[in-house]
């Protein structure tokens, strides 16, 4: 042994003792916290027989040497992650982080069980507000007109459900893979209607569908469980949005009317839809929800409008999706007796996280359905040509990208083509850059992360500035709450003015319709990863189809609290209590394919975003009955035959003087000739609050718009008393094409009865 090594050997214990004393002195003032330590399992020394023994050795070696080291280590992970969790001081953590085997550290955080989140986002709580007051919708029946239902789903268990209401006249039919025994106190009715399809020579695909109420697609199961699904613990979309699934009205009953079948074109015959709605009325549903539609036609040709008016006459509220046509003048199901629903976002995002070798980390959007962990991978960027840089179809060379993470420059929205190019060329993963992605959750066929341009530019700067770029790690299946801004109007949601009756502001209301987790048919492949098809019993769907059942669920809750209210009263309470500010405190904005986020108006979001707890006590309502809708139709100059078609009768009465429909919102249509003349609207409100109430009119109008209310004070001396008023609207010729303000009736008991007032140049 050399003299130098001998000296080190002799003094090393003394050095260790001194270091230990210093460490103990420091550590005595440090708190212990729990950390999850991610380790590179490939660096486990061979003399450790297991990873657990290696992890235990690491913890035992930490300073200071104390007796309870065994208690410091909590878990050793070998499947979800390679590593361990332990209670450590910051000094001990620093020791571990210096090891070349250390990959990452995650400080312990404390969470709670989450719902699929839309009910939480709506403000529904177990201890206060609409849920307990409505007994979660007990005794109310929601009829769903859709693609069928998967009755075995846990969302349709009847645990905790009340008995079937005595008024119920419906049944569960026999059919392919369906029998009445599948129904219970939750799913109390299930029928299918396909005679119209078959009469047209369109055959039901027996390989992929069922000649019964059983769902072939998942859409009907999703909408039904969104409206009224029972509580189900621990569900997720391949790990995303994990929590407790529940419908908006989890104690309401469900009746399914299947009118869509698997055919070459997935069409539904109008005769079948009409038959389904007709049967729902006969069976005794309280709420009817339709997440479907047909081409816009006048009301006398519109079977949904006709059947809905019949339902309204029977006291059944009808809720319909506004459509997914992503443009103005594109709302569907816009009859004033229908509650027409647009789609908004939640304050939730699904992410992946990546760290470059230089230590800079980013989070971006990802729905990749597998909890993979990628580390120490080469990063490729084809900046030698524009087609390679943007990962254009056929541009990449397999030998250059196979097994690497590929950075693709921005092509605005066409992420799908880039993903396909990377998949074909054998890339390990992809990093994409855009301000707004429309890549569907089913299209993440390889590990992918989508970054905004700011983060994407930093990645590009890094990869072009080093000789060999690497990604240190990339982690998937992360769910984040509190995303801002939210809500936003979904990019696909149909906007007004309504193409059939622009004088009625549509959509009426905005509700969650983006990335909604609910039950689906579990036997249908959801997506494909590699050579395998993935299926799930709960999945994320988006569309106004998803927004409508949220409103149907809220309507069921309101019906339970106020069984005497008319459909118009429920619609009014939902509209006049909506909010129009996002969680940044600014007016709700809209997603945009070109600009990311843009400003919006009530033509996009109607009265605002639904606010269930406020809707329970609106203070005032704009009520309407069947005759009010007759008067509205009288003003459309329909022929006798046309009126008879929509009213389903040969005799009716029209007032001699035209009357305004008592709608909870206002829209004035102007052209160059009428811009200087005021538009007047007559309304009547009904007091549903305290007997004695005084409401003051507060007007919020922008420059170039003048709104006058007469009278501006309404005094009520008893409940259900009615008071009328007149709204006058004027706009300047220089005003924008769309300008809007608000009328708010406010009392001293915190009631704010809000109505949008929109003026549109045509």
XYZ file of C-alpha atoms in Angstrom:
762
model
C 0.000 0.000 0.000
C 1.409 3.436 -0.938
C 2.130 5.999 1.785
C -0.527 8.284 0.307
C -3.218 5.606 0.423
C -2.077 4.631 3.937
C -2.536 8.204 5.162
C -6.022 8.389 3.589
C -6.914 5.028 5.110
C -5.858 6.230 8.569
C -7.516 9.666 8.509
C -10.716 8.682 6.641
C -12.582 7.630 9.805
C -11.706 10.976 11.394
C -12.977 12.867 8.328
C -16.174 10.843 8.302
C -16.677 11.551 12.011
C -16.218 15.288 11.474
C -18.606 15.239 8.503
C -21.140 13.236 10.500
C -21.011 15.749 13.375
C -21.543 18.634 10.951
C -24.369 16.757 9.221
C -26.089 16.001 12.521
C -25.812 19.619 13.559
C -27.454 20.710 10.334
C -30.042 17.939 10.270
C -31.269 18.619 13.791
C -32.807 21.817 12.438
C -34.330 20.189 9.345
C -37.801 18.790 8.969
C -38.500 15.426 7.438
C -40.719 15.301 4.389
C -41.819 12.460 2.187
C -40.358 12.249 -1.298
C -40.765 9.813 -4.139
C -37.372 9.026 -5.590
C -37.252 7.786 -9.162
C -34.110 5.734 -9.814
C -32.515 4.311 -12.948
C -33.057 0.617 -12.303
C -30.352 -0.344 -14.807
C -27.721 1.104 -12.457
C -28.507 -1.283 -9.630
C -25.200 -2.839 -8.505
C -25.041 -6.534 -9.262
C -24.352 -7.498 -5.636
C -27.911 -6.458 -4.671
C -30.260 -9.343 -5.298
C -33.354 -7.125 -5.566
C -34.173 -3.503 -6.232
C -35.740 -3.294 -2.791
C -32.484 -4.263 -1.105
C -30.699 -1.616 -3.189
C -33.250 1.024 -2.184
C -32.952 0.039 1.480
C -29.178 0.293 1.293
C -29.404 3.813 -0.133
C -31.619 4.950 2.734
C -29.390 3.278 5.355
C -26.317 5.032 3.973
C -27.730 8.506 4.458
C -26.442 10.908 7.075
C -27.103 11.151 9.953
C -26.900 7.558 11.108
C -30.059 7.009 13.179
C -31.757 3.916 14.456
C -35.072 4.250 12.632
C -33.776 4.117 9.034
C -36.149 1.242 8.344
C -39.084 3.534 9.135
C -37.768 6.245 6.806
C -38.402 4.159 3.710
C -42.076 3.763 2.884
C -42.322 1.834 -0.373
C -40.143 0.286 -2.999
C -41.616 0.616 -6.492
C -40.955 -1.882 -9.265
C -43.842 -1.569 -11.698
C -45.454 1.865 -11.887
C -42.024 3.362 -11.356
C -38.583 2.165 -10.422
C -37.645 3.804 -7.170
C -38.835 4.307 -3.662
C -40.502 6.733 -1.311
C -38.967 7.822 1.957
C -39.117 10.443 4.687
C -36.029 12.579 4.202
C -34.498 15.877 5.202
C -33.454 18.279 2.466
C -29.818 17.366 3.146
C -30.512 13.665 2.763
C -32.446 14.345 -0.421
C -29.484 16.282 -1.742
C -27.228 13.285 -1.060
C -29.468 11.027 -3.138
C -29.799 13.531 -5.967
C -26.017 13.538 -6.421
C -26.120 9.864 -7.351
C -25.824 9.143 -11.091
C -28.674 6.657 -10.643
C -31.092 9.385 -9.548
C -33.699 10.212 -12.199
C -36.235 12.484 -10.555
C -37.751 13.573 -7.250
C -41.438 14.146 -6.554
C -42.383 15.905 -3.354
C -45.331 14.305 -1.615
C -48.652 16.003 -2.256
C -52.044 15.346 -0.719
C -55.122 14.918 -2.821
C -58.700 13.816 -2.565
C -60.962 11.639 -4.608
C -62.159 13.623 -7.608
C -65.396 13.267 -9.553
C -65.250 13.159 -13.358
C -65.026 16.832 -12.414
C -67.871 18.373 -14.374
C -70.229 18.208 -11.361
C -67.509 19.775 -9.216
C -66.931 22.443 -11.869
C -70.686 23.114 -11.798
C -70.426 23.801 -8.067
C -72.574 20.827 -7.005
C -71.809 19.806 -3.406
C -73.084 17.153 -1.047
C -73.482 19.490 1.919
C -75.180 22.570 0.467
C -77.067 23.839 -2.551
C -79.015 22.082 -5.252
C -77.862 18.484 -4.731
C -79.142 17.975 -1.160
C -82.213 20.156 -1.726
C -83.155 18.080 -4.776
C -82.268 14.782 -3.078
C -79.975 14.306 -6.088
C -82.943 14.161 -8.450
C -84.995 11.475 -6.689
C -88.257 10.649 -8.413
C -87.441 12.465 -11.677
C -87.279 10.500 -14.949
C -84.907 11.533 -17.734
C -85.640 10.139 -21.192
C -82.569 9.895 -23.426
C -83.039 9.699 -27.212
C -79.780 8.236 -28.468
C -77.787 5.166 -29.598
C -78.868 2.851 -26.815
C -77.408 1.938 -23.461
C -74.969 -0.574 -21.967
C -77.067 -1.719 -18.994
C -74.284 -3.620 -17.225
C -72.259 -0.446 -16.694
C -71.727 0.322 -13.017
C -73.181 3.770 -13.682
C -76.585 2.124 -14.009
C -76.520 0.083 -10.817
C -79.543 0.816 -8.650
C -77.765 0.857 -5.288
C -79.349 3.623 -3.210
C -82.043 4.322 -5.798
C -85.641 4.998 -4.762
C -88.520 2.871 -6.110
C -89.726 3.393 -9.668
C -92.262 6.262 -9.697
C -95.853 5.048 -9.750
C -96.649 7.264 -12.740
C -94.181 5.357 -14.931
C -95.773 3.555 -17.872
C -92.681 2.469 -19.751
C -91.011 -0.904 -20.096
C -87.794 -2.652 -21.025
C -88.109 -4.666 -24.200
C -86.692 -7.979 -25.283
C -84.181 -7.944 -28.107
C -80.755 -8.984 -29.277
C -78.502 -9.301 -26.202
C -81.085 -7.441 -24.142
C -83.835 -8.575 -21.795
C -86.143 -6.830 -19.304
C -84.159 -8.370 -16.441
C -81.326 -5.935 -17.221
C -83.444 -3.016 -16.065
C -83.716 -1.954 -12.437
C -84.598 1.073 -10.313
C -81.976 3.191 -12.121
C -82.573 2.072 -15.718
C -86.369 1.848 -15.695
C -87.065 1.827 -19.420
C -85.316 0.772 -22.631
C -86.814 0.635 -26.122
C -85.517 0.740 -29.683
C -86.991 2.176 -32.876
C -85.712 1.096 -36.292
C -88.751 0.545 -38.483
C -88.077 3.737 -40.420
C -84.554 2.614 -41.277
C -85.676 -0.830 -42.314
C -88.523 0.515 -44.396
C -85.985 2.600 -46.302
C -84.015 -0.537 -47.094
C -81.226 0.340 -44.654
C -80.133 -2.756 -42.809
C -78.857 -2.784 -39.256
C -75.308 -4.125 -39.204
C -75.777 -7.290 -37.154
C -72.014 -7.754 -36.774
C -71.541 -4.430 -34.961
C -74.992 -3.600 -33.597
C -77.964 -5.087 -31.811
C -81.612 -5.057 -32.786
C -82.437 -3.940 -29.257
C -81.794 -1.029 -26.886
C -78.211 -2.192 -26.323
C -75.668 0.458 -27.255
C -73.411 -0.314 -30.218
C -71.521 2.984 -30.192
C -71.082 4.222 -26.609
C -72.648 7.627 -27.291
C -75.974 6.869 -25.615
C -74.312 5.213 -22.634
C -72.104 8.285 -22.244
C -74.957 10.803 -22.367
C -77.141 8.732 -20.020
C -74.432 8.363 -17.390
C -73.550 12.066 -17.696
C -77.135 13.075 -16.952
C -77.967 10.586 -14.210
C -75.284 7.945 -13.690
C -74.876 6.453 -10.223
C -71.677 6.883 -8.203
C -68.761 4.750 -9.427
C -65.405 4.868 -7.648
C -61.990 4.844 -9.258
C -62.804 5.308 -12.938
C -60.537 6.973 -15.467
C -59.698 7.361 -19.130
C -56.629 5.122 -19.282
C -55.385 6.794 -16.074
C -56.447 10.357 -16.941
C -59.177 12.114 -14.890
C -59.155 9.372 -12.289
C -61.842 9.714 -9.624
C -65.481 9.057 -8.847
C -67.870 9.160 -11.773
C -71.385 10.389 -11.137
C -74.111 11.946 -13.186
C -75.416 15.453 -12.583
C -78.612 13.963 -11.091
C -77.328 10.669 -9.671
C -80.656 9.663 -8.074
C -82.793 10.372 -11.127
C -84.152 7.476 -13.194
C -83.079 6.820 -16.785
C -85.155 5.655 -19.750
C -83.387 4.957 -23.050
C -85.003 5.318 -26.476
C -82.620 3.987 -29.089
C -83.080 5.634 -32.492
C -79.569 5.331 -33.959
C -78.182 2.090 -35.338
C -74.958 0.945 -36.994
C -75.534 1.372 -40.703
C -73.337 2.433 -43.596
C -73.921 6.092 -42.759
C -74.987 6.071 -39.081
C -78.198 7.843 -39.942
C -81.361 7.933 -37.914
C -84.702 8.065 -39.628
C -86.897 10.990 -38.652
C -89.760 8.566 -38.214
C -87.788 6.598 -35.700
C -86.786 9.707 -33.754
C -90.354 10.889 -33.725
C -91.503 7.450 -32.534
C -88.936 7.478 -29.748
C -89.968 10.933 -28.573
C -93.587 9.990 -28.814
C -93.062 6.926 -26.681
C -91.092 8.923 -24.120
C -94.011 11.314 -23.729
C -96.425 8.418 -23.366
C -94.220 6.664 -20.827
C -94.162 9.680 -18.530
C -90.644 11.098 -18.626
C -90.089 14.459 -16.913
C -87.064 15.593 -18.906
C -86.124 14.658 -22.459
C -82.528 14.938 -23.678
C -81.502 14.734 -27.322
C -77.877 14.868 -28.409
C -78.728 14.636 -32.088
C -80.218 16.737 -34.847
C -81.230 17.017 -38.477
C -80.711 19.631 -41.179
C -82.284 22.938 -40.256
C -85.810 23.309 -41.626
C -88.828 25.441 -40.712
C -90.553 24.222 -37.587
C -93.395 22.637 -39.486
C -90.901 20.277 -41.142
C -88.750 19.740 -38.052
C -89.772 16.537 -36.257
C -87.733 17.396 -33.172
C -89.383 20.820 -32.921
C -92.832 19.325 -33.441
C -92.403 16.505 -30.931
C -90.761 18.860 -28.450
C -93.719 21.247 -28.556
C -95.965 18.308 -27.780
C -93.713 17.386 -24.861
C -93.804 20.962 -23.568
C -97.580 20.866 -23.631
C -97.398 17.811 -21.360
C -95.039 19.608 -18.971
C -91.858 17.852 -20.198
C -88.739 19.997 -20.574
C -86.775 19.201 -23.762
C -83.011 19.776 -23.860
C -81.091 19.536 -27.151
C -77.523 19.888 -28.333
C -76.886 23.020 -30.411
C -74.670 21.191 -32.915
C -70.958 20.927 -33.661
C -70.739 23.109 -36.755
C -68.149 25.574 -35.391
C -69.507 28.706 -37.068
C -72.050 31.449 -36.696
C -75.594 30.984 -38.025
C -75.212 27.260 -37.418
C -77.267 26.462 -34.308
C -79.607 23.486 -34.563
C -82.603 22.542 -32.443
C -83.294 26.232 -31.931
C -87.058 26.321 -31.418
C -87.813 28.618 -28.478
C -89.554 25.846 -26.540
C -86.324 23.800 -26.672
C -83.435 24.527 -24.296
C -80.529 24.659 -26.751
C -77.090 23.910 -25.321
C -73.617 24.941 -26.460
C -70.393 23.308 -25.271
C -67.752 24.761 -22.980
C -64.482 23.594 -21.491
C -63.639 22.548 -17.939
C -60.743 23.860 -15.847
C -58.910 20.578 -16.376
C -56.117 19.537 -18.697
C -54.393 16.270 -19.556
C -50.655 16.577 -19.826
C -47.257 15.047 -20.291
C -44.039 16.373 -18.799
C -40.595 16.361 -20.377
C -37.127 17.451 -19.301
C -34.321 18.225 -21.720
C -30.774 17.167 -20.935
C -29.989 20.810 -20.134
C -32.441 20.573 -17.229
C -35.270 22.693 -18.651
C -38.678 21.094 -18.131
C -41.975 21.597 -19.934
C -45.547 20.433 -19.587
C -47.835 20.143 -22.565
C -51.043 18.544 -23.742
C -51.126 14.774 -24.122
C -53.742 12.029 -24.116
C -51.332 9.187 -24.768
C -53.104 6.290 -23.010
C -50.138 4.445 -21.506
C -48.133 5.417 -18.442
C -44.757 5.043 -20.130
C -41.594 6.680 -18.854
C -39.027 7.570 -21.496
C -35.535 8.567 -20.442
C -32.187 9.485 -21.978
C -33.443 9.499 -25.556
C -31.917 11.198 -28.586
C -33.833 14.225 -29.862
C -34.093 14.751 -33.627
C -35.073 17.891 -35.529
C -34.958 17.908 -39.334
C -33.966 21.513 -39.777
C -32.112 20.819 -43.009
C -35.343 21.327 -44.942
C -38.775 22.775 -44.251
C -40.651 19.508 -45.015
C -38.469 17.627 -42.543
C -38.758 20.390 -39.954
C -42.546 20.183 -39.994
C -42.554 16.374 -40.301
C -44.473 16.555 -43.560
C -45.923 13.364 -44.985
C -43.119 11.264 -46.505
C -40.388 13.790 -45.630
C -38.611 11.975 -42.796
C -35.953 9.307 -43.245
C -36.525 6.161 -41.191
C -32.821 5.672 -40.530
C -32.592 9.192 -39.089
C -35.591 9.091 -36.748
C -36.184 5.470 -35.740
C -36.006 5.098 -31.960
C -35.634 8.845 -31.389
C -37.867 11.572 -30.041
C -38.703 13.860 -32.953
C -39.418 17.583 -32.674
C -41.888 18.798 -35.318
C -42.118 22.486 -36.111
C -45.498 24.234 -36.203
C -48.015 23.591 -38.957
C -50.743 25.359 -36.959
C -53.347 22.625 -36.431
C -52.414 19.570 -38.504
C -50.817 17.554 -35.717
C -52.518 14.369 -36.907
C -50.474 14.185 -40.128
C -47.282 14.755 -38.169
C -48.125 11.974 -35.708
C -48.815 9.602 -38.588
C -45.496 10.431 -40.229
C -43.618 9.748 -37.001
C -45.494 6.513 -36.430
C -44.736 5.244 -39.933
C -41.038 6.081 -39.607
C -40.586 4.382 -36.229
C -40.073 7.411 -33.999
C -40.000 6.757 -30.268
C -42.090 9.826 -29.431
C -43.070 13.222 -30.796
C -42.919 16.836 -29.624
C -45.305 19.123 -31.479
C -45.802 22.868 -31.394
C -49.074 24.758 -31.841
C -51.203 27.293 -29.991
C -54.306 25.150 -30.312
C -54.598 21.467 -31.082
C -57.647 19.627 -32.367
C -55.903 16.250 -32.169
C -58.491 13.838 -30.826
C -57.676 11.672 -27.820
C -57.988 8.585 -30.059
C -55.227 9.875 -32.352
C -52.288 9.724 -29.938
C -50.910 6.587 -31.549
C -47.362 7.261 -30.295
C -46.150 9.017 -27.134
C -46.775 12.690 -27.931
C -46.629 16.034 -26.194
C -48.041 19.253 -27.663
C -46.345 22.467 -26.550
C -47.391 26.087 -27.052
C -45.147 28.143 -29.300
C -43.231 29.716 -26.403
C -42.134 26.367 -24.986
C -41.723 24.855 -28.444
C -39.342 27.634 -29.449
C -37.123 26.891 -26.437
C -36.986 23.211 -27.414
C -36.098 24.169 -30.979
C -33.373 26.535 -29.767
C -31.916 23.763 -27.642
C -31.937 21.073 -30.329
C -30.310 23.388 -32.875
C -27.692 24.648 -30.422
C -26.026 21.415 -29.349
C -24.213 18.661 -31.178
C -26.268 15.779 -29.754
C -29.609 16.788 -28.252
C -31.233 14.515 -25.707
C -34.424 14.322 -23.706
C -33.633 13.406 -20.116
C -37.106 12.056 -19.434
C -40.715 12.173 -20.605
C -43.677 11.177 -18.412
C -47.343 10.722 -19.378
C -50.828 10.407 -17.828
C -50.893 13.613 -15.795
C -54.170 15.362 -14.881
C -54.149 19.018 -13.886
C -57.022 21.006 -12.341
C -57.418 24.764 -12.191
C -56.535 25.337 -15.841
C -57.115 28.932 -16.963
C -59.023 30.416 -18.622
C -62.145 28.319 -18.083
C -64.768 27.921 -19.190
C -64.174 28.697 -22.848
C -66.617 28.168 -25.684
C -65.524 24.986 -27.467
C -64.220 25.629 -30.972
C -66.750 23.205 -32.473
C -69.831 24.551 -30.681
C -72.477 25.983 -33.043
C -73.126 29.709 -32.780
C -76.037 32.044 -33.403
C -77.878 33.893 -34.748
C -80.248 31.019 -35.252
C -80.728 30.343 -38.999
C -84.455 29.594 -38.633
C -85.486 32.340 -36.190
C -82.684 34.886 -35.699
C -85.011 36.927 -33.451
C -84.577 34.280 -30.723
C -81.099 34.279 -29.184
C -79.520 30.832 -29.456
C -77.808 28.890 -27.981
C -79.572 29.393 -24.661
C -76.857 28.198 -22.335
C -73.297 26.885 -22.175
C -72.438 23.668 -20.296
C -69.421 21.348 -20.020
C -68.879 19.554 -23.309
C -65.123 19.034 -23.738
C -63.292 15.957 -22.424
C -66.228 14.664 -20.408
C -65.545 11.341 -18.697
C -68.536 9.012 -18.603
C -69.504 5.393 -19.230
C -69.262 3.866 -22.720
C -69.781 0.507 -24.383
C -66.773 -1.551 -23.223
C -66.710 -3.927 -26.203
C -65.934 -1.263 -28.787
C -62.264 -0.511 -29.558
C -61.534 3.044 -28.502
C -58.183 3.433 -30.246
C -55.193 1.521 -31.551
C -51.674 1.513 -30.103
C -49.137 -0.438 -32.099
C -50.789 -3.687 -33.114
C -53.300 -3.631 -30.278
C -56.755 -2.138 -29.974
C -57.597 -0.555 -26.618
C -61.051 -0.656 -25.060
C -62.398 0.992 -21.941
C -65.617 1.221 -19.946
C -65.194 4.973 -19.263
C -63.902 7.416 -21.825
C -63.472 11.094 -22.643
C -65.932 12.381 -25.243
C -66.413 15.926 -26.516
C -69.305 17.642 -28.256
C -72.485 19.553 -27.637
C -73.811 15.991 -27.255
C -71.973 15.928 -23.933
C -73.151 19.397 -22.902
C -76.870 18.698 -23.344
C -77.129 15.904 -20.722
C -75.446 18.178 -18.171
C -78.320 20.617 -18.605
C -80.847 17.765 -18.589
C -79.394 16.643 -15.268
C -79.626 20.148 -13.803
C -83.213 20.411 -15.073
C -84.012 17.141 -13.286
C -82.627 18.544 -10.040
C -84.689 21.722 -10.441
C -87.784 19.643 -11.225
C -87.254 17.745 -7.980
C -87.065 20.990 -5.984
C -89.865 22.761 -7.888
C -92.216 20.078 -9.261
C -94.852 22.747 -9.973
C -92.616 24.726 -12.343
C -93.349 24.709 -16.071
C -90.653 23.776 -18.609
C -90.307 27.495 -19.429
C -89.825 28.325 -15.747
C -86.974 25.804 -15.487
C -85.439 27.117 -18.717
C -85.702 30.685 -17.430
C -84.112 29.870 -14.065
C -81.185 28.215 -15.835
C -80.667 31.153 -18.194
C -81.131 34.127 -15.857
C -78.722 32.766 -13.219
C -75.913 31.848 -15.647
C -72.517 33.512 -15.341
C -70.469 35.102 -18.131
C -67.045 35.483 -16.505
C -64.275 32.873 -16.619
C -61.927 31.962 -13.785
C -59.672 34.866 -14.750
C -62.534 37.261 -14.070
C -62.933 38.232 -17.739
C -65.792 37.638 -20.162
C -65.939 34.033 -21.351
C -63.784 33.627 -24.448
C -63.793 31.056 -27.224
C -61.300 28.542 -28.526
C -60.078 29.403 -32.007
C -58.362 27.196 -34.558
C -56.353 30.129 -35.901
C -55.695 32.313 -32.860
C -55.890 30.008 -29.863
C -58.401 32.024 -27.817
C -60.653 34.829 -29.061
C -63.310 37.076 -27.582
C -66.874 35.837 -27.725
C -70.415 37.156 -27.347
C -73.826 35.776 -26.329
C -74.089 34.516 -29.922
C -71.451 32.015 -28.776
C -72.398 31.327 -25.155
C -76.054 32.430 -24.926
C -77.063 33.598 -21.457
C -73.730 32.294 -20.104
C -72.442 29.174 -18.375
C -74.927 27.142 -16.358
C -74.833 27.739 -12.587
C -77.002 25.051 -10.941
C -77.030 26.260 -7.345
C -78.110 29.769 -8.330
C -80.805 28.358 -10.619
C -82.541 26.809 -7.607
C -83.586 30.271 -6.371
C -83.767 32.628 -9.372
C -86.030 35.211 -7.723
C -87.931 36.006 -10.932
C -88.792 33.854 -13.928
C -89.920 34.530 -17.482
C -92.728 31.990 -17.662
C -94.490 30.738 -20.787
C -97.211 28.247 -21.616
C -98.343 26.458 -24.737
C -100.463 29.383 -25.922
C -97.422 31.672 -25.794
C -95.698 29.419 -28.327
C -98.857 29.381 -30.449
C -98.740 33.200 -30.515
C -95.087 33.045 -31.495
C -95.887 30.725 -34.396
C -98.776 32.979 -35.417
C -96.212 35.712 -35.991
C -94.213 33.633 -38.483
C -96.812 33.963 -41.275
C -97.206 30.209 -41.629
C -100.083 28.896 -43.721
C -102.940 27.064 -42.089
C -101.461 23.752 -43.198
C -98.064 24.664 -41.800
C -99.505 25.802 -38.472
C -101.528 22.616 -38.259
C -98.405 20.553 -38.865
C -96.421 22.069 -36.023
C -99.336 22.369 -33.589
C -100.781 18.921 -34.392
C -104.344 20.233 -34.415
C -106.777 21.928 -36.757
C -107.978 24.743 -34.484
C -106.000 27.360 -32.574
C -106.318 30.997 -31.588
C -104.084 33.893 -32.617
C -104.305 37.290 -30.956
C -105.329 40.214 -33.089
C -102.270 42.153 -31.926
C -98.793 40.628 -32.320
C -97.133 39.846 -28.998
C -93.533 39.348 -27.961
C -92.510 35.904 -26.816
C -91.714 36.151 -23.105
C -88.155 34.913 -23.624
C -85.401 35.343 -20.980
C -82.979 36.894 -23.501
C -83.167 39.652 -26.106
C -81.795 40.013 -29.616
C -82.398 42.939 -31.997
C -81.672 42.510 -35.693
C -80.676 45.685 -37.572
C -79.858 46.649 -41.109
C -78.597 49.970 -42.482
C -82.113 51.361 -42.789
C -83.266 50.423 -39.284
C -80.123 51.223 -37.339
C -81.391 54.552 -35.988
C -84.816 53.321 -34.874
C -85.274 51.802 -31.406
C -86.347 48.195 -30.950
C -88.859 47.523 -28.198
C -89.487 44.310 -26.280
C -92.296 43.577 -23.839
C -91.721 41.097 -21.039
C -93.491 39.798 -17.945
C -91.684 38.339 -14.946
C -93.153 36.204 -12.173
C -91.982 36.469 -8.586
C -90.939 33.033 -7.293
C -89.042 34.408 -4.295
C -90.330 36.035 -1.120
C -93.794 37.588 -0.976
C -92.507 41.137 -0.619
C -89.726 42.026 -3.014
C -88.479 45.108 -4.836
C -86.287 44.725 -7.907
C -84.232 47.495 -9.472
C -83.192 47.389 -13.135
C -79.444 47.715 -13.647
C -78.295 48.132 -17.246
C -74.805 47.320 -18.482
C -74.377 48.644 -22.032
C -71.240 49.423 -24.058
C -70.510 52.616 -25.953
C -72.719 52.889 -29.022
C -75.605 50.974 -27.427
C -78.419 52.513 -25.371
C -80.847 50.440 -23.316
C -83.871 51.865 -21.504
C -86.129 49.971 -19.096
C -89.655 51.120 -18.219
C -90.464 50.900 -15.373
C -87.035 50.447 -13.838
C -88.426 49.294 -10.505
C -90.684 46.283 -9.951
C -92.530 45.847 -6.653
C -94.071 42.527 -5.623
C -96.365 41.951 -2.660
C -96.875 38.213 -3.035
C -95.338 35.101 -4.500
C -96.286 34.270 -8.115
C -97.325 37.877 -8.734
C -96.525 39.083 -12.253
C -95.115 42.443 -13.384
C -94.467 43.694 -16.899
C -91.831 45.998 -18.367
C -90.580 47.278 -21.714
C -86.986 47.239 -23.008
C -85.938 49.784 -25.658
C -82.688 49.267 -27.546
C -80.862 51.685 -29.827
C -77.463 51.408 -31.458
C -75.247 53.793 -33.380
C -74.620 53.237 -37.055
C -70.911 53.075 -36.229
C -71.400 50.247 -33.716
C -69.742 46.874 -34.350
C -71.646 44.166 -36.199
C -72.373 42.504 -32.878
C -72.797 44.556 -29.718
C -74.328 43.428 -26.451
C -75.156 44.449 -22.927
C -77.121 43.077 -19.969
C -80.297 43.793 -18.051
C -80.071 42.725 -14.431
C -83.018 42.830 -12.043
C -81.512 42.994 -8.533
C -83.236 42.882 -5.149
C -81.891 43.175 -1.609
C -81.830 39.387 -1.102
C -78.933 38.621 -3.470
C -81.135 37.729 -6.438
C -79.604 38.799 -9.742
C -81.903 38.050 -12.685
C -79.665 38.573 -15.707
C -80.561 38.675 -19.414
C -78.246 39.355 -22.357
C -79.364 42.022 -24.838
C -77.714 41.578 -28.229
C -77.868 43.797 -31.302
C -76.728 42.356 -34.629
C -76.184 44.091 -37.978
C -77.181 41.954 -40.958
